[in-house]
Coordinates of C-alpha atoms in Angstrom, one line a residue:
M1 CA 12.1 -18.4 24.3
A2 CA 9.0 -17.7 22.6
R3 CA 7.4 -20.6 21.0
I4 CA 4.6 -20.3 18.2
A5 CA 1.2 -22.1 17.3
F6 CA 0.6 -21.7 14.0
I7 CA -3.2 -21.9 13.2
L8 CA -3.3 -23.0 9.8
L9 CA -7.0 -22.4 7.8
T10 CA -6.6 -25.0 4.6
H11 CA -8.6 -25.9 1.9
K12 CA -6.6 -27.8 -0.6
D13 CA -2.9 -29.1 -1.7
P14 CA -2.8 -31.9 1.3
Q15 CA 0.9 -32.5 0.1
G16 CA 1.5 -28.8 0.5
V17 CA -0.1 -28.4 4.2
I18 CA 2.0 -31.3 5.2
A19 CA 5.3 -30.1 4.0
Q20 CA 4.1 -26.9 5.7
A21 CA 3.5 -28.2 9.1
Q22 CA 6.4 -30.7 9.2
R23 CA 8.5 -27.8 8.3
L24 CA 7.0 -25.4 11.1
T25 CA 7.4 -28.1 13.9
E26 CA 11.1 -29.0 13.3
T27 CA 12.0 -25.5 14.9
G28 CA 9.8 -26.8 17.8
D29 CA 7.0 -24.8 17.1
F30 CA 3.3 -26.0 17.0
V31 CA 0.6 -26.2 14.3
S32 CA -3.0 -26.9 14.5
I33 CA -5.0 -27.6 11.2
H34 CA -8.5 -26.5 10.1
Y35 CA -8.8 -28.7 6.6
D36 CA -12.1 -27.3 4.8
A37 CA -15.2 -30.2 5.2
S38 CA -15.9 -29.3 1.7
A39 CA -12.6 -30.9 0.6
K40 CA -12.3 -34.8 -0.1
A41 CA -12.5 -36.7 2.7
S42 CA -9.7 -38.8 1.0
E43 CA -7.5 -35.6 1.2
F44 CA -8.2 -35.3 5.3
A45 CA -7.5 -38.7 5.9
Q46 CA -3.9 -38.5 4.1
L47 CA -3.1 -35.6 6.5
R48 CA -4.1 -37.4 9.3
A49 CA -1.9 -40.4 8.7
A50 CA 1.2 -38.2 7.4
L51 CA 0.9 -35.7 10.5
S52 CA -0.6 -38.3 13.1
D53 CA 2.9 -39.1 14.7
N54 CA 4.4 -35.7 14.9
P55 CA 3.3 -34.3 18.6
N56 CA 4.0 -31.0 17.6
V57 CA 0.4 -31.3 15.2
T58 CA -3.0 -31.1 16.4
F59 CA -6.7 -31.1 14.0
A60 CA -9.2 -28.9 15.3
R61 CA -12.2 -31.2 16.9
K62 CA -14.6 -30.2 14.4
R63 CA -14.4 -29.6 10.4
L64 CA -16.6 -27.1 9.0
K65 CA -17.7 -26.1 5.5
C66 CA -16.1 -22.9 5.0
G67 CA -17.1 -19.8 2.5
W68 CA -15.8 -16.5 1.7
G69 CA -17.1 -14.1 3.8
E70 CA -19.1 -16.3 5.9
W71 CA -19.3 -16.6 10.0
S72 CA -17.8 -20.3 9.1
L73 CA -14.0 -18.9 8.4
V74 CA -14.2 -17.2 11.9
A75 CA -15.8 -20.4 13.4
A76 CA -13.0 -22.8 11.8
T77 CA -10.3 -20.6 12.9
L78 CA -12.0 -20.9 16.8
E79 CA -12.2 -24.6 16.3
A80 CA -8.4 -24.9 15.5
L81 CA -7.4 -22.0 18.0
K82 CA -9.1 -24.1 21.1
A83 CA -7.2 -27.4 19.9
A84 CA -3.9 -25.5 20.3
E85 CA -4.8 -23.4 23.1
E86 CA -5.6 -27.1 25.0
D87 CA -2.9 -29.3 23.3
F88 CA 0.2 -27.0 23.1
P89 CA 0.3 -25.6 26.7
R90 CA 3.9 -24.4 25.9
A91 CA 2.7 -22.2 23.2
T92 CA 3.7 -18.5 23.9
H93 CA 2.2 -17.1 20.4
F94 CA -0.6 -17.8 18.3
Y95 CA 0.1 -17.3 14.7
M96 CA -2.9 -17.1 12.0
L97 CA -1.4 -18.8 8.5
S98 CA -2.9 -20.2 5.3
G99 CA -1.8 -22.7 3.1
D100 CA -0.5 -19.9 0.9
C101 CA 1.9 -18.4 3.5
M102 CA 5.3 -18.7 3.7
P103 CA 8.4 -17.6 5.9
V104 CA 10.2 -14.7 4.8
K105 CA 12.6 -14.9 7.6
T106 CA 14.1 -17.9 9.9
A107 CA 12.4 -19.5 12.8
R108 CA 15.4 -18.0 15.1
Y109 CA 14.4 -14.5 13.7
A110 CA 10.8 -14.5 14.3
H111 CA 11.3 -16.1 18.0
D112 CA 13.9 -13.3 19.1
F113 CA 11.2 -10.6 17.4
L114 CA 8.2 -11.9 19.2
D115 CA 10.4 -12.0 22.3
A116 CA 11.5 -8.6 21.9
E117 CA 8.5 -6.9 22.9
E118 CA 5.2 -8.2 25.2
A119 CA 2.6 -7.2 22.4
D120 CA 0.0 -8.5 20.2
Y121 CA 0.1 -8.3 16.2
I122 CA -3.3 -7.4 14.8
E123 CA -4.4 -4.8 12.3
S124 CA -7.4 -3.3 14.5
F125 CA -8.7 0.0 13.2
D126 CA -12.0 1.7 13.9
F127 CA -14.5 0.1 11.7
F128 CA -16.5 3.9 10.9
S129 CA -13.8 6.1 10.9
S130 CA -10.7 4.5 9.7
G131 CA -12.0 4.3 5.6
W132 CA -10.4 0.9 5.9
I133 CA -13.2 -0.8 3.6
K134 CA -12.1 0.9 0.4
T135 CA -15.4 -0.3 -1.8
G136 CA -18.5 -2.7 -1.2
L137 CA -20.9 -2.5 1.9
K138 CA -19.5 -0.8 4.8
E139 CA -22.0 -0.1 8.2
D140 CA -24.3 -2.3 6.2
R141 CA -21.8 -5.3 6.7
L142 CA -22.9 -4.8 10.6
I143 CA -26.5 -3.4 10.9
Y144 CA -28.2 -6.2 8.7
R145 CA -28.2 -9.8 8.9
H146 CA -26.4 -11.9 6.1
W147 CA -27.8 -15.7 6.1
F148 CA -26.6 -16.1 2.7
N149 CA -23.4 -16.3 0.8
E150 CA -22.7 -13.2 -1.9
R151 CA -20.8 -15.4 -4.0
T152 CA -22.5 -18.3 -3.9
Q153 CA -26.1 -17.5 -3.4
P154 CA -26.2 -13.6 -4.6
K155 CA -29.6 -13.6 -5.7
R156 CA -30.6 -14.5 -2.0
F157 CA -28.0 -12.5 -0.5
Y158 CA -29.3 -9.1 -2.1
A159 CA -33.0 -10.1 -1.8
S160 CA -32.4 -10.5 1.9
Y161 CA -30.6 -7.5 2.1
R162 CA -33.0 -5.3 0.1
A163 CA -36.0 -6.6 2.2
Q164 CA -34.4 -5.9 5.6
Q165 CA -33.7 -2.3 4.0
R166 CA -37.2 -2.0 3.1
L167 CA -38.7 -3.3 6.5
K168 CA -36.3 -1.2 8.3
M169 CA -34.9 -4.3 10.1
A170 CA -31.4 -2.3 11.0
R171 CA -30.1 -3.4 14.4
E172 CA -27.7 -2.1 17.0
V173 CA -24.1 -2.8 17.4
P174 CA -23.6 -4.1 20.9
A175 CA -23.3 -1.1 23.0
D176 CA -20.4 -1.4 24.9
I177 CA -17.6 -2.8 22.0
Q178 CA -16.1 -0.2 19.7
M179 CA -16.2 -2.0 16.2
M180 CA -12.7 -2.5 14.6
I181 CA -11.4 -3.5 11.4
G182 CA -8.3 -4.8 10.0
S183 CA -6.6 -8.1 8.2
Q184 CA -7.1 -11.6 9.2
W185 CA -3.6 -12.5 9.7
W186 CA -2.8 -11.8 13.2
C187 CA -0.1 -12.9 16.1
L188 CA -1.5 -12.8 19.7
R189 CA -0.2 -13.8 23.0
R190 CA -1.1 -16.5 25.1
R191 CA -2.8 -14.5 27.9
T192 CA -4.8 -12.4 24.8
I193 CA -6.1 -15.8 23.4
E194 CA -7.2 -17.1 26.8
W195 CA -9.1 -13.6 27.6
V196 CA -10.9 -14.0 24.0
L197 CA -11.9 -17.2 24.9
D198 CA -13.3 -16.6 28.2
F199 CA -14.9 -13.4 26.3
I200 CA -16.5 -15.7 24.0
R201 CA -18.1 -17.8 26.6
S202 CA -19.3 -15.0 28.8
R203 CA -21.1 -12.8 26.0
P204 CA -23.5 -14.9 24.1
D205 CA -25.0 -12.1 22.4
V206 CA -21.6 -10.3 20.8
M207 CA -21.3 -14.1 19.3
K208 CA -24.8 -13.8 18.2
F209 CA -24.2 -10.6 16.6
F210 CA -21.3 -11.4 14.7
R211 CA -22.6 -14.9 13.2
T212 CA -24.7 -12.8 10.9
T213 CA -22.2 -10.1 9.9
W214 CA -20.6 -10.0 6.5
I215 CA -16.7 -10.7 6.4
P216 CA -16.9 -11.1 10.5
D217 CA -12.7 -12.4 9.6
E218 CA -12.1 -8.7 9.4
T219 CA -14.1 -7.5 12.6
F220 CA -14.1 -10.5 14.7
F221 CA -10.8 -10.8 16.4
Q222 CA -9.9 -7.0 15.7
T223 CA -12.9 -5.8 18.0
I224 CA -12.7 -8.7 20.7
V225 CA -8.5 -8.3 21.0
R226 CA -9.0 -4.4 21.5
H227 CA -11.7 -5.0 23.9
V228 CA -9.8 -7.2 26.2
V229 CA -6.3 -5.8 25.5
P230 CA -5.0 -2.6 26.9
E231 CA -4.3 -0.1 23.6
A232 CA -0.6 0.1 25.1
E233 CA -0.2 -3.7 24.1
I234 CA -1.3 -3.8 20.7
H235 CA 0.7 -3.2 17.6
A236 CA -2.0 -2.8 15.0
R237 CA -0.3 -4.4 11.9
T238 CA 0.4 -7.6 10.8
L239 CA 3.6 -9.8 10.6
T240 CA 2.2 -11.3 7.3
F241 CA 3.6 -9.4 4.3
L242 CA 0.8 -9.2 1.9
M243 CA -0.2 -6.4 -0.8
F244 CA -4.0 -6.3 -3.0
T245 CA -4.3 -5.4 -6.8
D246 CA -6.6 -2.6 -7.6
Y247 CA -9.2 -5.1 -8.4
G248 CA -8.9 -5.8 -4.4
M249 CA -7.7 -9.1 -4.9
P250 CA -4.2 -10.6 -3.1
A251 CA -1.3 -10.0 -5.1
N252 CA 0.9 -13.0 -6.1
F253 CA 4.4 -13.5 -5.5
Y254 CA 6.8 -15.5 -7.9
N255 CA 10.5 -16.7 -8.1
D256 CA 12.3 -13.5 -8.4
H257 CA 10.7 -12.0 -5.6
Y258 CA 13.2 -14.0 -3.1
D259 CA 15.1 -11.3 -2.4
L260 CA 12.4 -8.5 -2.2
L261 CA 10.1 -10.6 0.3
L262 CA 13.3 -10.9 2.8
S263 CA 14.2 -7.5 3.0
Q264 CA 10.4 -6.6 4.3
D265 CA 9.9 -6.0 7.7
Y266 CA 7.5 -9.0 7.8
L267 CA 7.9 -12.8 9.3
F268 CA 5.7 -14.5 6.6
A269 CA 4.5 -13.5 3.1
R270 CA 1.0 -14.4 1.3
K271 CA 0.0 -15.4 -1.6
I272 CA 2.8 -17.4 -2.8
S273 CA 2.0 -18.3 -6.4
P274 CA 1.3 -22.2 -6.5
E275 CA 3.7 -22.2 -9.9
A276 CA 6.6 -20.5 -7.9
R277 CA 8.3 -24.1 -6.8
E278 CA 11.6 -22.4 -7.0
L279 CA 10.4 -19.6 -4.5
R280 CA 8.2 -21.9 -2.2
N281 CA 11.7 -24.3 -2.0
R282 CA 13.8 -21.7 -1.0
L283 CA 11.6 -20.0 1.4
G284 CA 10.4 -23.4 2.9
A285 CA 14.2 -24.2 3.7
L286 CA 14.6 -20.5 4.8
W287 CA 12.8 -21.2 8.3
A288 CA 15.1 -23.6 9.7
Q289 CA 18.6 -21.9 8.8
E290 CA 20.7 -20.3 11.2
D291 CA 22.9 -17.1 11.7
V292 CA 21.3 -15.6 8.2
Q293 CA 21.5 -11.9 8.5
F294 CA 18.4 -9.8 6.9
A295 CA 18.9 -6.4 5.5
I296 CA 15.2 -4.8 6.0
S297 CA 14.4 -1.8 3.3
N298 CA 10.5 -2.4 3.5
E299 CA 10.4 -0.9 0.2
G300 CA 8.0 -3.6 -1.7
R301 CA 4.6 -1.9 -1.2
A302 CA 5.5 1.3 -2.8
L303 CA 7.7 -1.0 -5.3
H304 CA 4.5 -2.7 -6.1
K305 CA 2.5 0.4 -6.3
F306 CA 4.8 1.9 -9.0
L307 CA 5.3 -1.0 -11.2
T308 CA 1.6 -2.1 -11.5
G309 CA 0.9 1.7 -11.7
R310 CA 2.3 1.9 -15.0
G311 CA -0.7 1.0 -17.0
R312 CA -3.0 3.7 -15.5
I313 CA -0.9 7.1 -16.7
G314 CA -3.5 9.5 -17.8
R315 CA -6.4 8.9 -15.8
R316 CA -7.6 11.9 -13.4
F317 CA -10.4 13.0 -11.6
A318 CA -12.1 16.1 -13.5
P319 CA -11.7 19.3 -11.8
R320 CA -14.0 21.2 -9.6
F321 CA -16.1 23.2 -11.7
W322 CA -14.8 26.7 -10.1
E323 CA -11.5 25.5 -11.1
A324 CA -12.1 25.0 -14.5
E325 CA -13.7 28.2 -15.0
S326 CA -11.2 30.5 -13.3
T327 CA -7.8 31.9 -14.9
L328 CA -4.9 33.4 -14.1
G329 CA -5.7 36.6 -16.5
R330 CA -5.5 37.1 -20.3
E331 CA -2.7 39.7 -19.3
R332 CA -0.2 37.1 -17.2
T333 CA 2.3 34.9 -18.5
L334 CA 3.3 32.0 -16.3
F335 CA 6.7 30.5 -17.6
I336 CA 7.2 26.6 -16.5
V337 CA 10.6 24.4 -16.3
A338 CA 9.9 21.3 -16.7
C339 CA 13.1 19.2 -15.4
K340 CA 13.4 15.8 -14.0
K341 CA 16.7 16.8 -12.0
W342 CA 15.3 19.1 -9.5
H343 CA 18.9 20.4 -8.8
V344 CA 19.2 21.3 -12.3
A345 CA 16.0 23.4 -12.7
K346 CA 16.7 25.2 -9.1
R347 CA 20.4 26.3 -10.3
L348 CA 18.7 27.7 -13.6
V349 CA 15.9 29.7 -11.4
A350 CA 18.6 31.2 -9.0
E351 CA 20.9 32.3 -12.1
L352 CA 18.2 33.8 -14.2
S353 CA 16.9 35.5 -10.7
A354 CA 20.1 37.1 -10.3
R355 CA 20.1 38.3 -14.0
D356 CA 16.3 39.3 -14.8
S357 CA 14.4 40.6 -12.2
S358 CA 11.2 40.8 -14.3
I359 CA 10.5 37.0 -14.0
H360 CA 9.3 36.3 -10.3
A361 CA 10.8 32.9 -10.0
M362 CA 9.6 29.9 -7.8
E363 CA 10.8 26.4 -7.5
Y364 CA 8.7 23.4 -7.2
V365 CA 6.0 24.3 -5.6
F366 CA 3.2 21.9 -6.7
D367 CA 6.4 18.9 -5.9
E368 CA 7.5 20.1 -2.4
M369 CA 7.0 22.2 0.3
C370 CA 9.2 25.2 -0.7
E371 CA 8.4 28.1 1.2
L372 CA 5.4 30.4 0.2
P373 CA 3.7 33.8 1.7
D374 CA 0.7 33.2 3.8
L375 CA -2.4 32.8 1.6
G376 CA -5.2 32.2 3.9
G377 CA -4.4 28.3 4.4
I378 CA -4.4 27.2 0.7
E379 CA -0.6 27.0 0.8
K380 CA -0.2 24.7 4.0
T381 CA -0.1 21.2 2.3
K382 CA 0.8 20.0 -1.2
D383 CA -2.9 18.3 -1.7
K384 CA -4.3 21.5 -1.0
R385 CA -2.1 23.4 -3.3
N386 CA -2.5 20.8 -6.4
R387 CA -6.2 20.4 -5.4
H388 CA -6.9 24.2 -5.7
R389 CA -3.8 25.3 -8.0
R390 CA -5.2 27.9 -10.5
V391 CA -6.4 29.6 -7.2
L392 CA -3.0 29.0 -5.6
M393 CA -1.1 30.8 -8.7
R394 CA -3.8 33.6 -9.1
M395 CA -3.2 34.8 -5.5
L396 CA 0.7 34.2 -6.0
F397 CA 0.7 36.7 -8.9
E398 CA -1.4 39.4 -7.0
H399 CA 0.9 38.6 -4.0
A400 CA 4.1 39.1 -6.2
G401 CA 2.6 42.0 -8.1
S402 CA 4.2 41.0 -11.3
D403 CA 2.5 39.6 -14.1
R404 CA 5.5 37.2 -15.2
M405 CA 6.0 34.2 -12.9
L406 CA 8.1 31.4 -13.5
I407 CA 7.4 27.7 -11.5
C408 CA 9.7 24.4 -11.7
L409 CA 7.7 21.1 -12.3
D410 CA 8.5 17.7 -12.4
P411 CA 7.6 16.1 -15.8
S412 CA 5.6 13.8 -14.2
A413 CA 2.9 16.5 -13.3
F414 CA 1.5 16.2 -16.7
D415 CA -1.7 17.1 -15.5
V416 CA -0.8 20.2 -14.2
I417 CA 1.4 21.2 -17.0
R418 CA -1.8 20.7 -19.4
D419 CA -4.2 22.5 -16.8
F420 CA -2.1 25.6 -17.1
T421 CA -1.3 25.4 -20.8
G422 CA -5.2 25.4 -21.0
D423 CA -5.5 28.7 -19.1
K424 CA -6.3 31.9 -20.6
C425 CA -3.2 33.3 -19.7
E426 CA -0.1 32.6 -22.1
T427 CA 2.0 29.5 -21.0
R428 CA 5.4 29.4 -22.0
L429 CA 7.3 25.8 -21.6
L430 CA 10.5 25.0 -21.2
E431 CA 11.5 21.1 -20.9
I432 CA 15.0 20.4 -19.9
E433 CA 16.3 17.0 -20.7
C434 CA 19.0 15.2 -18.2
S435 CA 21.2 12.5 -19.1
F436 CA 20.4 9.8 -16.4
S437 CA 23.5 7.0 -15.2
D438 CA 22.1 3.9 -13.1
D439 CA 23.8 5.1 -10.2
Y440 CA 21.3 8.4 -10.4
L441 CA 18.5 6.2 -11.0
A442 CA 19.5 4.2 -8.2
G443 CA 19.6 7.2 -5.6
H444 CA 16.2 8.3 -7.3
A445 CA 14.6 5.3 -6.5
R446 CA 15.9 5.5 -2.5
R447 CA 14.6 9.3 -2.5
V448 CA 11.1 8.4 -3.6
G449 CA 10.3 5.3 -1.6
L450 CA 11.1 2.7 -4.1
A451 CA 14.1 1.2 -2.5
G452 CA 15.8 1.7 0.6
E453 CA 19.3 1.8 1.8
E454 CA 19.3 -1.9 2.3
T455 CA 17.6 -3.0 -0.7
P456 CA 19.4 -5.8 -2.3
S457 CA 21.3 -4.9 -5.5
D458 CA 19.8 -7.5 -8.0
V459 CA 16.3 -6.3 -6.7
L460 CA 17.4 -2.8 -7.6
A461 CA 18.6 -3.8 -11.0
K462 CA 15.6 -5.3 -12.1
V463 CA 13.5 -1.8 -11.5
L464 CA 16.0 0.3 -12.8
P465 CA 15.0 -0.3 -16.5
T466 CA 11.2 0.3 -15.4
I467 CA 12.3 3.5 -13.9
R468 CA 14.1 4.3 -16.8
A469 CA 11.4 3.7 -19.1
D470 CA 9.0 5.7 -17.1
M471 CA 11.0 8.8 -17.2
T472 CA 11.1 8.3 -20.9
F473 CA 7.5 8.0 -21.1
E474 CA 7.1 11.5 -19.1
R475 CA 9.5 13.0 -21.8
E476 CA 7.8 11.9 -24.8
R477 CA 4.5 12.1 -23.1
L478 CA 5.2 16.2 -23.1
R479 CA 6.6 16.2 -26.5
D480 CA 3.7 14.5 -28.2
A481 CA 1.0 17.0 -26.3
G482 CA 1.7 19.5 -29.1
F483 CA 2.2 22.4 -26.4
E484 CA 2.2 26.0 -27.9
H485 CA 5.3 27.9 -26.9
Y486 CA 7.1 25.0 -26.0
E487 CA 11.0 24.8 -25.9
L488 CA 13.7 21.9 -25.1
M489 CA 17.0 22.3 -23.6
R490 CA 19.4 19.4 -23.3
E491 CA 22.1 18.5 -21.4
N492 CA 24.1 17.4 -24.2
G493 CA 22.7 20.0 -26.3
S494 CA 25.1 22.9 -28.1
P495 CA 25.0 26.3 -26.1
E496 CA 24.0 27.6 -29.1
D497 CA 20.7 25.5 -29.2
N498 CA 20.0 25.7 -25.5
A499 CA 20.7 29.6 -25.8
R500 CA 17.6 29.6 -28.6
A501 CA 15.5 27.4 -26.4
L502 CA 16.2 29.4 -23.5
A503 CA 15.3 32.8 -24.9
R504 CA 12.1 31.7 -26.7
A505 CA 10.8 30.3 -23.7
L506 CA 11.3 32.3 -20.8
D507 CA 11.3 35.6 -23.0
I508 CA 15.0 36.8 -22.2
P509 CA 17.7 38.6 -23.9
D510 CA 19.8 37.1 -26.1
A511 CA 23.0 38.0 -23.8
V512 CA 21.2 36.5 -20.7
A513 CA 20.2 33.3 -22.6
H514 CA 23.8 32.8 -23.9
E515 CA 25.2 33.5 -20.3
L516 CA 22.9 30.8 -18.6
A517 CA 23.4 28.3 -21.4
Q518 CA 27.0 28.3 -20.8
L519 CA 27.0 27.5 -17.0
D520 CA 29.5 24.8 -16.6
Y521 CA 28.0 23.4 -13.3
L522 CA 24.4 23.7 -14.3
F523 CA 23.7 19.9 -15.0
K524 CA 26.7 18.6 -12.7
D525 CA 25.0 15.5 -10.3

């Protein structure tokens, strides 16, 4: 059975560290602690006194003062790792943790998970081609030497950096290793740790190189493990659930995240807010429990992106100049049906096409990969369709040989709608307002990845009001835009009002509009 040696890097809250170590070792696992040398000596003495009688706890032989982005973080990890490898010969896996991490599964689940496959779990992506780094220094992390800390000594950091650039002091990456990058929260097998430590002893040149790289905790183990372990035995993922804000900072979890965290496909989570005492207590008690069943839905990242992104609606990149200058043509008319329930819009389009052949009607050409004619490749992906939307529509007009075309759009595609209503062609917009039950919203959340079939009901219940408010926002935004030739058709509207809206928006005969408005199955779910 798997037995885990946890490599615990901490710098504060000795009582919390003591509780974490006692909890993790209660189930037969091990803990090796590096407590930052910058912390008070009394705190470390408190740790030692409380844990000295626990045979499953050890301490790094050497304590280092650690700084974010520095080699000292890797060096501290290695000190704790060496102590664990030496003191715990029965440990089968070594798992990197911080004091802000808490289990989101039981020890039994974690052991069974690791026993199920002979593999290492570490994010390990090509440094240069993966795009893992989103902002800040990239290649310059490696090719220049970084002796100072950007956060504590910014003037020296950048003065040294710029001086090396001026003097052309860029260096080469060691030729026989492929530089990799990823999260520093890994879980490695004992054999892998032994190979890594052997590599370190045999390659002082590589060690010298990494000591002056910037943020090496995201590259050192990720590179060495990939160098010494066959690729087939590496899962390029972390077993610790963590998310980042738009500013690149780790997101915190709070008391109401308990069910969400348990439903993610991870063993631990980080960061648990220090104020979330109830969450910490519940997760702490979870580790030693038996016979707990976990329904894995894994919607956490999508939910976080959705919920934190509500305040940023309306921002967009400027269109390319050639798109801004293009037009669908003054002589053409584009009809847009905006409806959140796609099946409703599709039914309307099908019924309209059966009654009026003067309008070339399509469905959600920018929201889903509905079939289009061969247009030279621009139609191949949703990304291409949206990026070159005016060009795409102009080509569709030409291919159809028609000057009257109808497409469906989701109300969330406000930028697309605004773009077309600003074109020189005549654009007519019909919004179809639908009613949304909680059951429908729950199904919508599952369809778009905000929830899974196993998402706990209370987690889903908490997100439904946000989804409903989001749909209301999209509806109000359309109406507040003041688009010319805008009409509204309502699920709860009278057939007469809906027929008028259809006739005006789609420029169809009144008789056809009345037939469409009286369809009894149009709005059925």
